[in-house]
Coordinates of C-alpha atoms and ligand atoms in Angstrom, one line a residue:
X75 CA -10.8 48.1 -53.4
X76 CA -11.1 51.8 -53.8
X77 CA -14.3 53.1 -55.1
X78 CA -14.4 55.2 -58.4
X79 CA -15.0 58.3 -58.8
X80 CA -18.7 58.3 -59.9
X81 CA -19.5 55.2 -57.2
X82 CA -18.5 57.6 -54.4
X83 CA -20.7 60.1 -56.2
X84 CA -23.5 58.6 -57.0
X85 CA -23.5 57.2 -53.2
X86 CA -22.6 60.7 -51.9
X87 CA -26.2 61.7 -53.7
X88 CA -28.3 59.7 -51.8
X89 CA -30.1 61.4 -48.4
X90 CA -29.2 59.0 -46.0
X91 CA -31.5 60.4 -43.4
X92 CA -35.0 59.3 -42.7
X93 CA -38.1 60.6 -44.7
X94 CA -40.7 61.6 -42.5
X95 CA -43.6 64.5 -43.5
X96 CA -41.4 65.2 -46.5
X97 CA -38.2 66.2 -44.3
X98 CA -35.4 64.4 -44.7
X99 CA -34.0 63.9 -41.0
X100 CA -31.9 62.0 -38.5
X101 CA -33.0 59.1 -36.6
X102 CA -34.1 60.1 -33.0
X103 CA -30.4 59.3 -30.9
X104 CA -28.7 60.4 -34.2
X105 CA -28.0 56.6 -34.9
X106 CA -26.8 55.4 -38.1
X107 CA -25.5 52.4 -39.6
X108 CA -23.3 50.7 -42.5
X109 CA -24.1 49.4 -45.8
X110 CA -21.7 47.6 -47.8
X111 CA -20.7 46.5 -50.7
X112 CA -20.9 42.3 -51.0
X113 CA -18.1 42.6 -54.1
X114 CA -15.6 43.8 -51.7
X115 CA -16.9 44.8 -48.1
X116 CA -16.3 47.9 -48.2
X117 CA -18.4 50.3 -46.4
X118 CA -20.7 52.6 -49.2
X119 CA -21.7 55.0 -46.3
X120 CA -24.1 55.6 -43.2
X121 CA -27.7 55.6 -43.3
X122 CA -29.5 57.0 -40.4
X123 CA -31.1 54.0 -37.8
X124 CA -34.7 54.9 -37.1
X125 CA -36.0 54.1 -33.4
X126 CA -39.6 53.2 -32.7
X127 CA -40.1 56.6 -32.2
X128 CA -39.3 57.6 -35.3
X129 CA -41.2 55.1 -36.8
X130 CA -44.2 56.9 -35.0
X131 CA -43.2 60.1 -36.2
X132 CA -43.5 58.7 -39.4
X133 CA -47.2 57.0 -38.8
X134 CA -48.1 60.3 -37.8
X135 CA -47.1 61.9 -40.6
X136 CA -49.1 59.2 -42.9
X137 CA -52.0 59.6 -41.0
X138 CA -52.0 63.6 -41.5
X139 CA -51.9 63.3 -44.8
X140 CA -54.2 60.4 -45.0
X141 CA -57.2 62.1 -46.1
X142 CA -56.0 65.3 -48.1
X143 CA -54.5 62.7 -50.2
X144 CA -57.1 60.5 -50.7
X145 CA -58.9 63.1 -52.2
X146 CA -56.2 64.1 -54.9
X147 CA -57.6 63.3 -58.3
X148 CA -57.0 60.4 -59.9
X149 CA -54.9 61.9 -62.6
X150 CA -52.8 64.2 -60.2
X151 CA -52.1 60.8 -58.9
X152 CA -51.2 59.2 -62.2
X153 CA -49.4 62.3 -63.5
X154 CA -46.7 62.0 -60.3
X155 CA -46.1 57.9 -61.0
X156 CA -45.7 58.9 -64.6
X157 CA -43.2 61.5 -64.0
X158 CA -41.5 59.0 -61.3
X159 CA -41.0 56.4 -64.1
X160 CA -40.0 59.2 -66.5
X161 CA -37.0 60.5 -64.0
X162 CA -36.1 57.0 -63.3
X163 CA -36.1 55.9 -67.0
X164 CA -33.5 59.3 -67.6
X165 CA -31.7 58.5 -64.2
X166 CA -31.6 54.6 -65.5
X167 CA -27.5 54.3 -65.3
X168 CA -27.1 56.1 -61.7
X169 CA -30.1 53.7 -60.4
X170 CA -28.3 50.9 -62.1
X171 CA -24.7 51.3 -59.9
X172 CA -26.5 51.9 -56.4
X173 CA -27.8 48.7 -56.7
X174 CA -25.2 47.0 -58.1
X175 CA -23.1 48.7 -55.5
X176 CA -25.3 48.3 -52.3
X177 CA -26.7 44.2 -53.7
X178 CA -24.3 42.8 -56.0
X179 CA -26.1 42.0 -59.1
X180 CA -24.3 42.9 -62.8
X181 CA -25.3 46.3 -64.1
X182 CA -26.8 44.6 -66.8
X183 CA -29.2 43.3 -64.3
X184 CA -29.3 45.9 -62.4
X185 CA -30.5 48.2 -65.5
X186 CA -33.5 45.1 -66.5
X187 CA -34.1 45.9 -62.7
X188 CA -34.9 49.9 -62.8
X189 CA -37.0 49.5 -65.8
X190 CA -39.2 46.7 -64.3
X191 CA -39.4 49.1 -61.0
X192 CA -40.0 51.9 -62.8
X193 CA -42.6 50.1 -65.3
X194 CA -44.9 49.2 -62.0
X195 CA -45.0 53.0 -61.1
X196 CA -45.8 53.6 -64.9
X197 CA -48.7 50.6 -64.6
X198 CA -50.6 52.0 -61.3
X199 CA -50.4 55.8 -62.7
X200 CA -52.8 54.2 -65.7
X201 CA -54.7 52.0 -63.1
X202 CA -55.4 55.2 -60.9
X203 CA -57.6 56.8 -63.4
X204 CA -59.9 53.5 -63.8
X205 CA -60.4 52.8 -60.5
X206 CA -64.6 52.1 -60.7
X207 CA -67.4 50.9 -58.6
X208 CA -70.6 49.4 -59.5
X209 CA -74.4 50.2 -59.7
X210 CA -77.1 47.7 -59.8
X211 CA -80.9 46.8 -58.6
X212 CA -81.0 44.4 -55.7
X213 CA -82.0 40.8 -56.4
X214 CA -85.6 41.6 -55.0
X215 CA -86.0 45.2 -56.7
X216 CA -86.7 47.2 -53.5
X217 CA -83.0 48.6 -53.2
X218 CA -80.3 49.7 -55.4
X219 CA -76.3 48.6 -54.6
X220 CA -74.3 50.9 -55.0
X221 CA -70.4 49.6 -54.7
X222 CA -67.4 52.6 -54.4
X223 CA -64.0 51.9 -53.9
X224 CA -61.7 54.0 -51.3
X225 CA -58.3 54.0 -50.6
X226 CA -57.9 51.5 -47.5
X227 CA -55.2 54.4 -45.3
X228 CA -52.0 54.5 -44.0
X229 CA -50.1 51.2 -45.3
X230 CA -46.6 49.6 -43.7
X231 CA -45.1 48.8 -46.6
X232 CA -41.7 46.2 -45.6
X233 CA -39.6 45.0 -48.4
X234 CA -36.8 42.6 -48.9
X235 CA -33.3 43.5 -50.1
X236 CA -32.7 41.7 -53.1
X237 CA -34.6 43.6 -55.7
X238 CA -34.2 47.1 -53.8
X239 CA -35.7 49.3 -56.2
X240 CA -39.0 47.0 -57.8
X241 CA -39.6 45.8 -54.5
X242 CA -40.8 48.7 -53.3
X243 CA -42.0 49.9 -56.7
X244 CA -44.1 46.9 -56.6
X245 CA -46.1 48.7 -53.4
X246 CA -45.5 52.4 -54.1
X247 CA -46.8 52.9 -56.8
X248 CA -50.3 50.9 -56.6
X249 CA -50.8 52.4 -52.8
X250 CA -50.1 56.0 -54.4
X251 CA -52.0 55.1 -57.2
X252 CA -55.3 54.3 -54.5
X253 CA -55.0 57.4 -52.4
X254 CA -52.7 55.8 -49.7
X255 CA -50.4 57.2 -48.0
X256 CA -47.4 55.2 -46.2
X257 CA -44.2 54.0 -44.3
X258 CA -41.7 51.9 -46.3
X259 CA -39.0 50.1 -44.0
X260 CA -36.3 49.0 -46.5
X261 CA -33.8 45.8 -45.6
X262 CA -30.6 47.0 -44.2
X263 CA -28.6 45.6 -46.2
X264 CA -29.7 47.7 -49.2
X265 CA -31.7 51.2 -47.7
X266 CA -30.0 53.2 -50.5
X267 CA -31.8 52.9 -54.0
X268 CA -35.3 52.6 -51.6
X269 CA -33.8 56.3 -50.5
X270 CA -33.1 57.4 -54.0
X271 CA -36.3 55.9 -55.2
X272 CA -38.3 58.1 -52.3
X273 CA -36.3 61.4 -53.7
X274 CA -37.7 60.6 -57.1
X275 CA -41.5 60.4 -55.8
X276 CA -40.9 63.5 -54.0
X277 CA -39.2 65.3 -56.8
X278 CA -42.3 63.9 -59.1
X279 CA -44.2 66.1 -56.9
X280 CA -45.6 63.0 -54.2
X281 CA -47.3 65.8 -51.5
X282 CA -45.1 65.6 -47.6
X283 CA -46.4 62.6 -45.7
X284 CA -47.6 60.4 -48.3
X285 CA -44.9 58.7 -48.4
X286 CA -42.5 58.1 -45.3
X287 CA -39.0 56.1 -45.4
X288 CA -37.8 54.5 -42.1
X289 CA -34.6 52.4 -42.6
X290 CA -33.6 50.6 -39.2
X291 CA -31.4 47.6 -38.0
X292 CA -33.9 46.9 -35.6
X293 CA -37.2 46.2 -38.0
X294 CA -38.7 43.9 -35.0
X295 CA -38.6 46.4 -32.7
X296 CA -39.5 49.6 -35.2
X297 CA -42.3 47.8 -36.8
X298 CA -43.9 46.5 -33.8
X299 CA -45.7 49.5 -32.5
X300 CA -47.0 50.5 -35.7
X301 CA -48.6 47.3 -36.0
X302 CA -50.2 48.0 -32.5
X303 CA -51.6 51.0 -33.3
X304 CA -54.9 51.3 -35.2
X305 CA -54.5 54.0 -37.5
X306 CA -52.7 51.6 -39.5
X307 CA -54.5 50.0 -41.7
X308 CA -52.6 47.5 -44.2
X309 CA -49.1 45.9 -44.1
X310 CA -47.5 44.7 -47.1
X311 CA -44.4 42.3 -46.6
X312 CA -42.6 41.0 -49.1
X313 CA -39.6 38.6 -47.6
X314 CA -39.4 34.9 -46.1
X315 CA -42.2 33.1 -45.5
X316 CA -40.4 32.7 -41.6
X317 CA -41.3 36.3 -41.2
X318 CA -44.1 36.6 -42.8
X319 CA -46.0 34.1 -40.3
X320 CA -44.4 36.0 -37.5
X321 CA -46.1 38.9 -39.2
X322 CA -49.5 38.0 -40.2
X323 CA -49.7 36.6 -36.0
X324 CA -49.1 40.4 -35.4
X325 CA -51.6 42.2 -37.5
X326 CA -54.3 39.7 -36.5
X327 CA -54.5 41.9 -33.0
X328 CA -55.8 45.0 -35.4
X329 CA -57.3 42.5 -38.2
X330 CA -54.8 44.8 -40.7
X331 CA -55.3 44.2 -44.2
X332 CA -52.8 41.8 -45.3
X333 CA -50.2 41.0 -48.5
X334 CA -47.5 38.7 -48.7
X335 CA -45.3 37.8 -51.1
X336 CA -43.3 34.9 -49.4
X337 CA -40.6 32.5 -50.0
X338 CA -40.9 30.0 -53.5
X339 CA -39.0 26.8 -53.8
X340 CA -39.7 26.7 -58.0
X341 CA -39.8 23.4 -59.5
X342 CA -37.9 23.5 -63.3
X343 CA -39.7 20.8 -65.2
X344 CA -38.7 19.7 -68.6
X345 CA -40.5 16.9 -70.1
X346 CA -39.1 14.3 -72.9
X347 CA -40.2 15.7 -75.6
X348 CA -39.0 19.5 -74.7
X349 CA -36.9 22.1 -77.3
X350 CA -33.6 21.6 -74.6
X351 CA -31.8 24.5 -75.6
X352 CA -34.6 25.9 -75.1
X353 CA -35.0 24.8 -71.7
X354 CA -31.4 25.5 -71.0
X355 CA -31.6 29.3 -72.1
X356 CA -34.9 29.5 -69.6
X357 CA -32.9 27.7 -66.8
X358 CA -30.4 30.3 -67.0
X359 CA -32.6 33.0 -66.6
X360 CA -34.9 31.2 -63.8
X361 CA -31.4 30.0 -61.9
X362 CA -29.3 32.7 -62.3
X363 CA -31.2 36.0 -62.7
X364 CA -30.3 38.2 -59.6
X365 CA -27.4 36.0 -58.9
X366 CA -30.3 33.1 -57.8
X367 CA -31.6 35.3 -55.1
X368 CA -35.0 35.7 -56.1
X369 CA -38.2 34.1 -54.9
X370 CA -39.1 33.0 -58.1
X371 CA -35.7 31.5 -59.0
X372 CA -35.8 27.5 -60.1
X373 CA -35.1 25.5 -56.9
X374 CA -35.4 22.1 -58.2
X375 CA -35.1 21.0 -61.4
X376 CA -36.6 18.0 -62.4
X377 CA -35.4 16.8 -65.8
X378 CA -37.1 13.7 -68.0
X379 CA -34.5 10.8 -67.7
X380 CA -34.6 10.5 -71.4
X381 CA -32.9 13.8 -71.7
X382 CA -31.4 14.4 -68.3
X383 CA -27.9 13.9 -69.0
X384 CA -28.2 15.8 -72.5
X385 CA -29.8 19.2 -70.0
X386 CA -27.3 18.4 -67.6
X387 CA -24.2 18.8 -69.9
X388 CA -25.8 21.9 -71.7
X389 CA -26.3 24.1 -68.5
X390 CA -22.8 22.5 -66.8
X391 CA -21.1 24.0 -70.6
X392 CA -23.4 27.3 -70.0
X393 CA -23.0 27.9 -66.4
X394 CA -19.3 26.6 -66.2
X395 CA -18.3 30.0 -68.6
X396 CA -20.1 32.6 -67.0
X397 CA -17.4 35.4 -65.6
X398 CA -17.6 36.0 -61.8
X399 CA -17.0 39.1 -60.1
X400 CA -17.6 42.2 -58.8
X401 CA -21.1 43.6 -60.9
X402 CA -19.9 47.1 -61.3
X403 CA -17.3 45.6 -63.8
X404 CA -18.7 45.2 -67.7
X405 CA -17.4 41.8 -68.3
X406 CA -19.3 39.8 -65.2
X407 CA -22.0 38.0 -65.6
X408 CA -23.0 37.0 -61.9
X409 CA -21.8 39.3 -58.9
X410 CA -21.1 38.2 -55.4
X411 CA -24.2 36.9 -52.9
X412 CA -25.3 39.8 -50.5
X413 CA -23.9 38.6 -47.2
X414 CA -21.6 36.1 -45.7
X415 CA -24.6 34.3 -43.8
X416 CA -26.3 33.8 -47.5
X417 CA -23.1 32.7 -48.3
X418 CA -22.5 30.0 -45.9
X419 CA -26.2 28.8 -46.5
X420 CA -25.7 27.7 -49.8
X421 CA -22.7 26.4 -49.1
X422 CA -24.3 24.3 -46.5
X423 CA -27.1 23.6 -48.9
X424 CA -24.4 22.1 -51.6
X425 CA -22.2 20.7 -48.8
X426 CA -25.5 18.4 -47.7
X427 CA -26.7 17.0 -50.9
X428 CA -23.5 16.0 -51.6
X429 CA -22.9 14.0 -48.7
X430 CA -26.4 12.6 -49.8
X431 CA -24.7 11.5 -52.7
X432 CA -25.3 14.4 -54.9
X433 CA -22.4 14.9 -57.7
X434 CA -20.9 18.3 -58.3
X435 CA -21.1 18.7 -62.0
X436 CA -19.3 22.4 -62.2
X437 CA -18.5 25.3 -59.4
X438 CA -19.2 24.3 -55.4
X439 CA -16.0 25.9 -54.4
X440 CA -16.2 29.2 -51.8
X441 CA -13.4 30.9 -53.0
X442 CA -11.3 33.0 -51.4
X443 CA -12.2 36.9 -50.5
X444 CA -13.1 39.5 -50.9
X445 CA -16.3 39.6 -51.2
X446 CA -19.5 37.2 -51.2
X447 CA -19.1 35.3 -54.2
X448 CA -20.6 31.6 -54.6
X449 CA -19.1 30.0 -58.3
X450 CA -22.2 29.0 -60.4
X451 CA -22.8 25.3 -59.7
X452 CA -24.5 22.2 -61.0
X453 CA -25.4 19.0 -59.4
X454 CA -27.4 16.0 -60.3
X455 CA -28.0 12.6 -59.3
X456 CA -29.9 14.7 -55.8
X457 CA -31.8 12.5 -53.7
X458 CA -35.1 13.1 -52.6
X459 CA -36.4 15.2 -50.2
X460 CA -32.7 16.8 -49.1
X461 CA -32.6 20.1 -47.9
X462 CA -31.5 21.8 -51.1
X463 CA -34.8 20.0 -52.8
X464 CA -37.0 21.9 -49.5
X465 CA -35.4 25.2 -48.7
X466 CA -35.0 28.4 -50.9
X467 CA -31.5 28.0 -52.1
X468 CA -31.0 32.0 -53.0
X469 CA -27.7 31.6 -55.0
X470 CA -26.4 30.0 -58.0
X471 CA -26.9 26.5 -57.8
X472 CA -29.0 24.3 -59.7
X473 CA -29.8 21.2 -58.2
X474 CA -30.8 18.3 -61.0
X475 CA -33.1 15.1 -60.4
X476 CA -34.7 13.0 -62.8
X477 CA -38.5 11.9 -63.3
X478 CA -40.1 9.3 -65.6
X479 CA -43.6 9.6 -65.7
X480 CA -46.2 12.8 -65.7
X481 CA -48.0 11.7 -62.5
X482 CA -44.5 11.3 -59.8
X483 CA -43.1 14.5 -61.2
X484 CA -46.5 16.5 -60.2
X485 CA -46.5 15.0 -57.3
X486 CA -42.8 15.4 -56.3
X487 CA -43.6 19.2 -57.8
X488 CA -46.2 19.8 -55.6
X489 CA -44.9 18.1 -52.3
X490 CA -43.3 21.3 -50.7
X491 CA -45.2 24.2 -48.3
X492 CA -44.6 26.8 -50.8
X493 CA -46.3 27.6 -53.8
X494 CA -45.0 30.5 -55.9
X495 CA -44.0 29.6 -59.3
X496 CA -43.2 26.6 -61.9
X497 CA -41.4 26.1 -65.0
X498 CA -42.8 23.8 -67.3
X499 CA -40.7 23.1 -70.7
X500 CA -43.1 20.9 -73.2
X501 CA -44.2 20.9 -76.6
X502 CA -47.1 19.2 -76.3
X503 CA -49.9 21.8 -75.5
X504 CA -52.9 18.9 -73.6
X505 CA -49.8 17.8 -71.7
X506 CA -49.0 21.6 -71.0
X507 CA -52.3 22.9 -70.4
X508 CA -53.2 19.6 -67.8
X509 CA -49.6 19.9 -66.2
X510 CA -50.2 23.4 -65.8
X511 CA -53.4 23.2 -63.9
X512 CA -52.4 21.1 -61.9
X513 CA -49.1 22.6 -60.5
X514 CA -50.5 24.3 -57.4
X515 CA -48.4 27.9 -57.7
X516 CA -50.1 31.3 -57.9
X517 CA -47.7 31.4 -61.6
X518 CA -46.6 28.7 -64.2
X519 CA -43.4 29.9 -66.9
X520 CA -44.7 28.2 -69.4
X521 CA -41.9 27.5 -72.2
X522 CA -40.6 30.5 -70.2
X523 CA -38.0 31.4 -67.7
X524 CA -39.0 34.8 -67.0
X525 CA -42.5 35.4 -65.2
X526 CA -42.0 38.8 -63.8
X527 CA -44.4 41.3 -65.7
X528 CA -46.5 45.1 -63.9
X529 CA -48.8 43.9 -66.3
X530 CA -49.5 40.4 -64.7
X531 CA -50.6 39.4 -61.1
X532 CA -47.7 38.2 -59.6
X533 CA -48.1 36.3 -56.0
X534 CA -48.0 32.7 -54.7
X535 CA -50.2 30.1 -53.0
X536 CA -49.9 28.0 -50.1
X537 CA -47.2 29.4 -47.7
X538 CA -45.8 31.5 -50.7
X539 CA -48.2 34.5 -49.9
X540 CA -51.4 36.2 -50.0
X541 CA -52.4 38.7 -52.6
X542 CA -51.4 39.6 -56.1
X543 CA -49.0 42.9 -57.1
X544 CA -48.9 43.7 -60.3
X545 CA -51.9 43.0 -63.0
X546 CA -55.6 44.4 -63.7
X547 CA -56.1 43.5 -59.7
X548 CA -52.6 44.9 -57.8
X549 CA -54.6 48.1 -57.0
X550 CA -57.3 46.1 -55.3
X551 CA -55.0 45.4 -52.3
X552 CA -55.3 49.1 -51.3
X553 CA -58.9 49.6 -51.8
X554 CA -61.3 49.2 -49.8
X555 CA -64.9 48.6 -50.9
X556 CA -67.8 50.3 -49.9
X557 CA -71.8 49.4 -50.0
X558 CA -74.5 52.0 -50.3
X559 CA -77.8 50.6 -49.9
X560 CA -80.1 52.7 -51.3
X561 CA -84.0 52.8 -50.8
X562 CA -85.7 52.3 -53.8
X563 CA -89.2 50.8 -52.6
X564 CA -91.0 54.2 -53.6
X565 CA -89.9 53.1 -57.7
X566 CA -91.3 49.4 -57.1
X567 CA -94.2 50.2 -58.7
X568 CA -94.2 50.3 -62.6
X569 CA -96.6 53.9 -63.2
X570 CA -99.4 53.0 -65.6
Ligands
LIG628 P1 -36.6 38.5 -44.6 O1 -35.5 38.1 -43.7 O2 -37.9 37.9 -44.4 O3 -36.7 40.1 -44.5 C1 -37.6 40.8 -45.3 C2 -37.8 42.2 -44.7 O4 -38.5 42.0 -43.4 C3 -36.5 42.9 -44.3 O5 -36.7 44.3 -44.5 C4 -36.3 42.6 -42.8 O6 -35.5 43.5 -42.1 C5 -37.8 42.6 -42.4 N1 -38.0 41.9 -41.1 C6 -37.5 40.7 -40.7 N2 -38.0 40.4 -39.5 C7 -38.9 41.3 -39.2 C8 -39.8 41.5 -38.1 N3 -39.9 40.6 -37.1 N4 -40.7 42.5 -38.1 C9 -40.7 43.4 -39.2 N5 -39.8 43.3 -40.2 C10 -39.0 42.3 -40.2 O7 -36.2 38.2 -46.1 P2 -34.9 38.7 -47.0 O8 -33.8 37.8 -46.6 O9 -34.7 40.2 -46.9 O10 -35.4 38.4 -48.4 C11 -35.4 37.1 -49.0 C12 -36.8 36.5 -48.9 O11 -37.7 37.3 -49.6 C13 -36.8 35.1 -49.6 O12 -37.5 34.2 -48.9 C14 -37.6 35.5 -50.9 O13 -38.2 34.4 -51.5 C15 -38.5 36.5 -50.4 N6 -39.0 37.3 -51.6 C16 -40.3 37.1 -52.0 C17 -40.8 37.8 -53.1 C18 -42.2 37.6 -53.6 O14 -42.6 38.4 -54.4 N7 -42.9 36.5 -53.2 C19 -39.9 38.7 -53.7 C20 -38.6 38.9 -53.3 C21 -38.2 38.2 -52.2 P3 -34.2 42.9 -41.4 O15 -33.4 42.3 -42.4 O16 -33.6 44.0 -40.7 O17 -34.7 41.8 -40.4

């Protein structure tokens, strides 16, 4: 497919080189590589491959600017994320088609995508300016505490590909908002909008060497040193919860400061007595939102008997219309997958419950190319404890069981390593409120298919992560805190 005139242009805009000290330059070697477009293959353009050495280059850079940053007012701070959102609100549309172009999504969603980005960099500018500490007398009266909060340093900052511009959002704009400064290594497969996003925080005024971009092919190999070397001080990872183990093993040998947002594997529960099309217009939204490639997409729906068939038919007659296609064209609802290999996993996925004895209800056909498109699909009657009902599916595909009473379904719920997010559909509120305490995920969608919020603290438990982003504590993750202890035995006596 040829690219239109204002794709090619609003690609040709984005500096493909790496940012380092404010200077957009070329990898070390002059490497570069692809990125491509999952609706038809086509290559969008080079972006420069940064070595280890660059990635250095960058560290130094960050650790430069480490402390005339950190003591930039508050509101400087806040006044640069404001202005960031502000350019990205006005840029929305351009945003919109790079990462439509470079991940897949509709432009639809990929528009609901730069204003939740751009919201979080809105959300840590007001945070910046209340950032507080504490005062107090000591339990015993012979001291006063005295608690102050610091920016924690130079942060690696390593995001996934399927949400290319809130991802990093998510971490910019609290670590800015702290006094941080930074590295952010993009996923290949969609370095653009990160790039574009980086232009806008420098263009907002974001001083040289706050923040650093190092795109690479070779993230093992790039990332490694820099967690090695101790000027580094946190590492943020957002991805698989694979990688983020192999991770958190690495920064133990500095004891770095830690977040991760992991993998989810979302149970979708709707009780008997449930509003259905209710349930059905939240299942859409859980299932299909970013084509199904999210961590907080529904994984495995788990659907009253009573009422199982009834769901089932309403999403099969929802999900069986939805228009397929390439997400830079108006009319499609769900654009292709990112990559053959995401492809061929949920194929996999579908092609194994079935043999199970699954039944395909609508879709489960690859069709044929180009591009990475997956059909929306339905299946119920899926036994237990098959591999779609245990690993992230991340594509369009919901997978249907049944449940009959409140104690196997929190059970079945809760018998998985991750624990990021549940749906719960129910109009009775003590069945709510118990059911929801007892799901063990860092978040519950409660009547709601949509949990993503810069105003909420998003993050999992179990093997779904550590920390929150987002919310009145997102900032604490870059903040260190700091105890005075002051002598206060000379005021211990009460004058007369
Ligand atoms: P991924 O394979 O874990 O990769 C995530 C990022 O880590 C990429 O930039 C990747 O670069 C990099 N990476 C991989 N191995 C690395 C290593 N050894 N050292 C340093 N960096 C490394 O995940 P993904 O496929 O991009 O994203 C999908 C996953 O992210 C899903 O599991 C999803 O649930 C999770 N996710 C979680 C959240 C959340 O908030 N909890 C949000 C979105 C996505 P390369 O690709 O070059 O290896």
């Amino acid at each position: 497919m040829v690219a239109s005139g204002s794709e090619n242009e609003v690609v040709g805009r984005v500096e493909k080189g790496l940012l380092i000290d404010g200077q957009w330059r070329q990898a070390a070697g002059g490497g570069t590589f692809a990125v491509e477009d999952p609706a038809t293959g086509r290559t969008l353009g080079e972006i420069s491959d940064a070595t280890p050495a660059d990635a250095m280059a960058a560290l130094d850079a960050a650790d430069r600017a480490r402390a005339k940053w950190a003591a930039v007012p508050p509101r400087r701070r806040a006044e640069i994320l404001r202005r960031a959102h502000d350019l990205l609100i006005a840029r929305r549309h351009e945003f919109a088609l790079l990462i439509t172009l470079e991940m897949g999504k509709s432009l639809g969603e990929s528009l609901a995508e730069v204003d939740y980005g751009a919201n979080y960099l809105r959300w840590f500018g007001e945070e910046a300016v209340r950032i507080d500490g504490s005062w107090k007398v000591s339990e015993d009266g012979t001291a006063r505490v005295l608690v102050t909060r610091h920016p924690v340093g130079p942060c690696l900052l390593i995001t996934p590909w399927n949400a290319p511009l809130a991802m990093p959002a998510r971490k910019i704009g609290p670590a800015v908002a702290a006094g941080c400064t930074m590295i952010v290594k993009p996923a290949p497969q969609a370095p653009l909008t990160t790039a574009a996003l980086a232009g806008v925080l420098i263009e907002a005024g974001l001083p040289d060497g706050v923040l650093n971009t190092i795109p690479t092919t070779d993230a093992a190999a790039v990332t490694e040193p820099l967690l090695r070397d101790g000027r580094l001080r946190k590492l943020s990872f957002t991805g698989s919860t694979p990688v983020g183990r192999v991770l958190l093993a690495q920064a133990a040998g500095t004891v770095l400061r830690t977040s991760m947002e992991l993998g989810g594997n979302a149970p979708f529960i709707v009780c008997r007595d449930a509003d259905l099309d209710a349930a059905v217009e939240g299942a859409m939204v859980a299932k299909l939102r970013n084509v199904g490639e999210a961590c907080i997409a529904a994984n495995r729906f788990h659907v009253h008997a009573a009422v199982a068939e009834e769901f089932s038919e309403k999403l099969v007659s929802r999900m069986s219309t939805l228009v397929v296609g390439p997400g830079t064209d108006p009319a499609t609802d769900l654009g292709p997958l990112i990559d053959d290999r995401q492809r061929r996993k949920v194929a996999d996925l579908v092609d194994d419950a079935v043999a199970a004895g699954a039944r395909v209800r609508t879709g489960g056909d690859v069709p044929a190319g180009p591009g990475y498109f997956y059909p929306p699909t339905v299946l119920t009657d899926v036994p237990a404890r098959t591999r779609i009902t245990r690993e992230e599916i991340f594509g369009p595909v919901a997978a249907i069981r049944t449940f009959t009473t409140e104690a196997d379904v929190l059970r079945d719920a809760n018998d998985t390593e991750f624990g990021l997010v549940s749906y719960l559909y129910t109009r009775d509120l003590s069945q709510a409120l118990r059911m929801s305490e007892h799901l063990e995920t860092g978040m519950v969608g409660l009547n709601r298919g949509y949990v993503s919020d810069p105003s909420a603290p998003f993050g999992g438990v179990k093997q779904s992560g550590i920390g929150r982003e987002g919310g009145n504590t997102g900032i604490d993750e870059y903040l260190e805190q700091k105890y005075i202890a002051i002598d206060a035995t000379g005021s211990a006596a009460v004058p007369r």
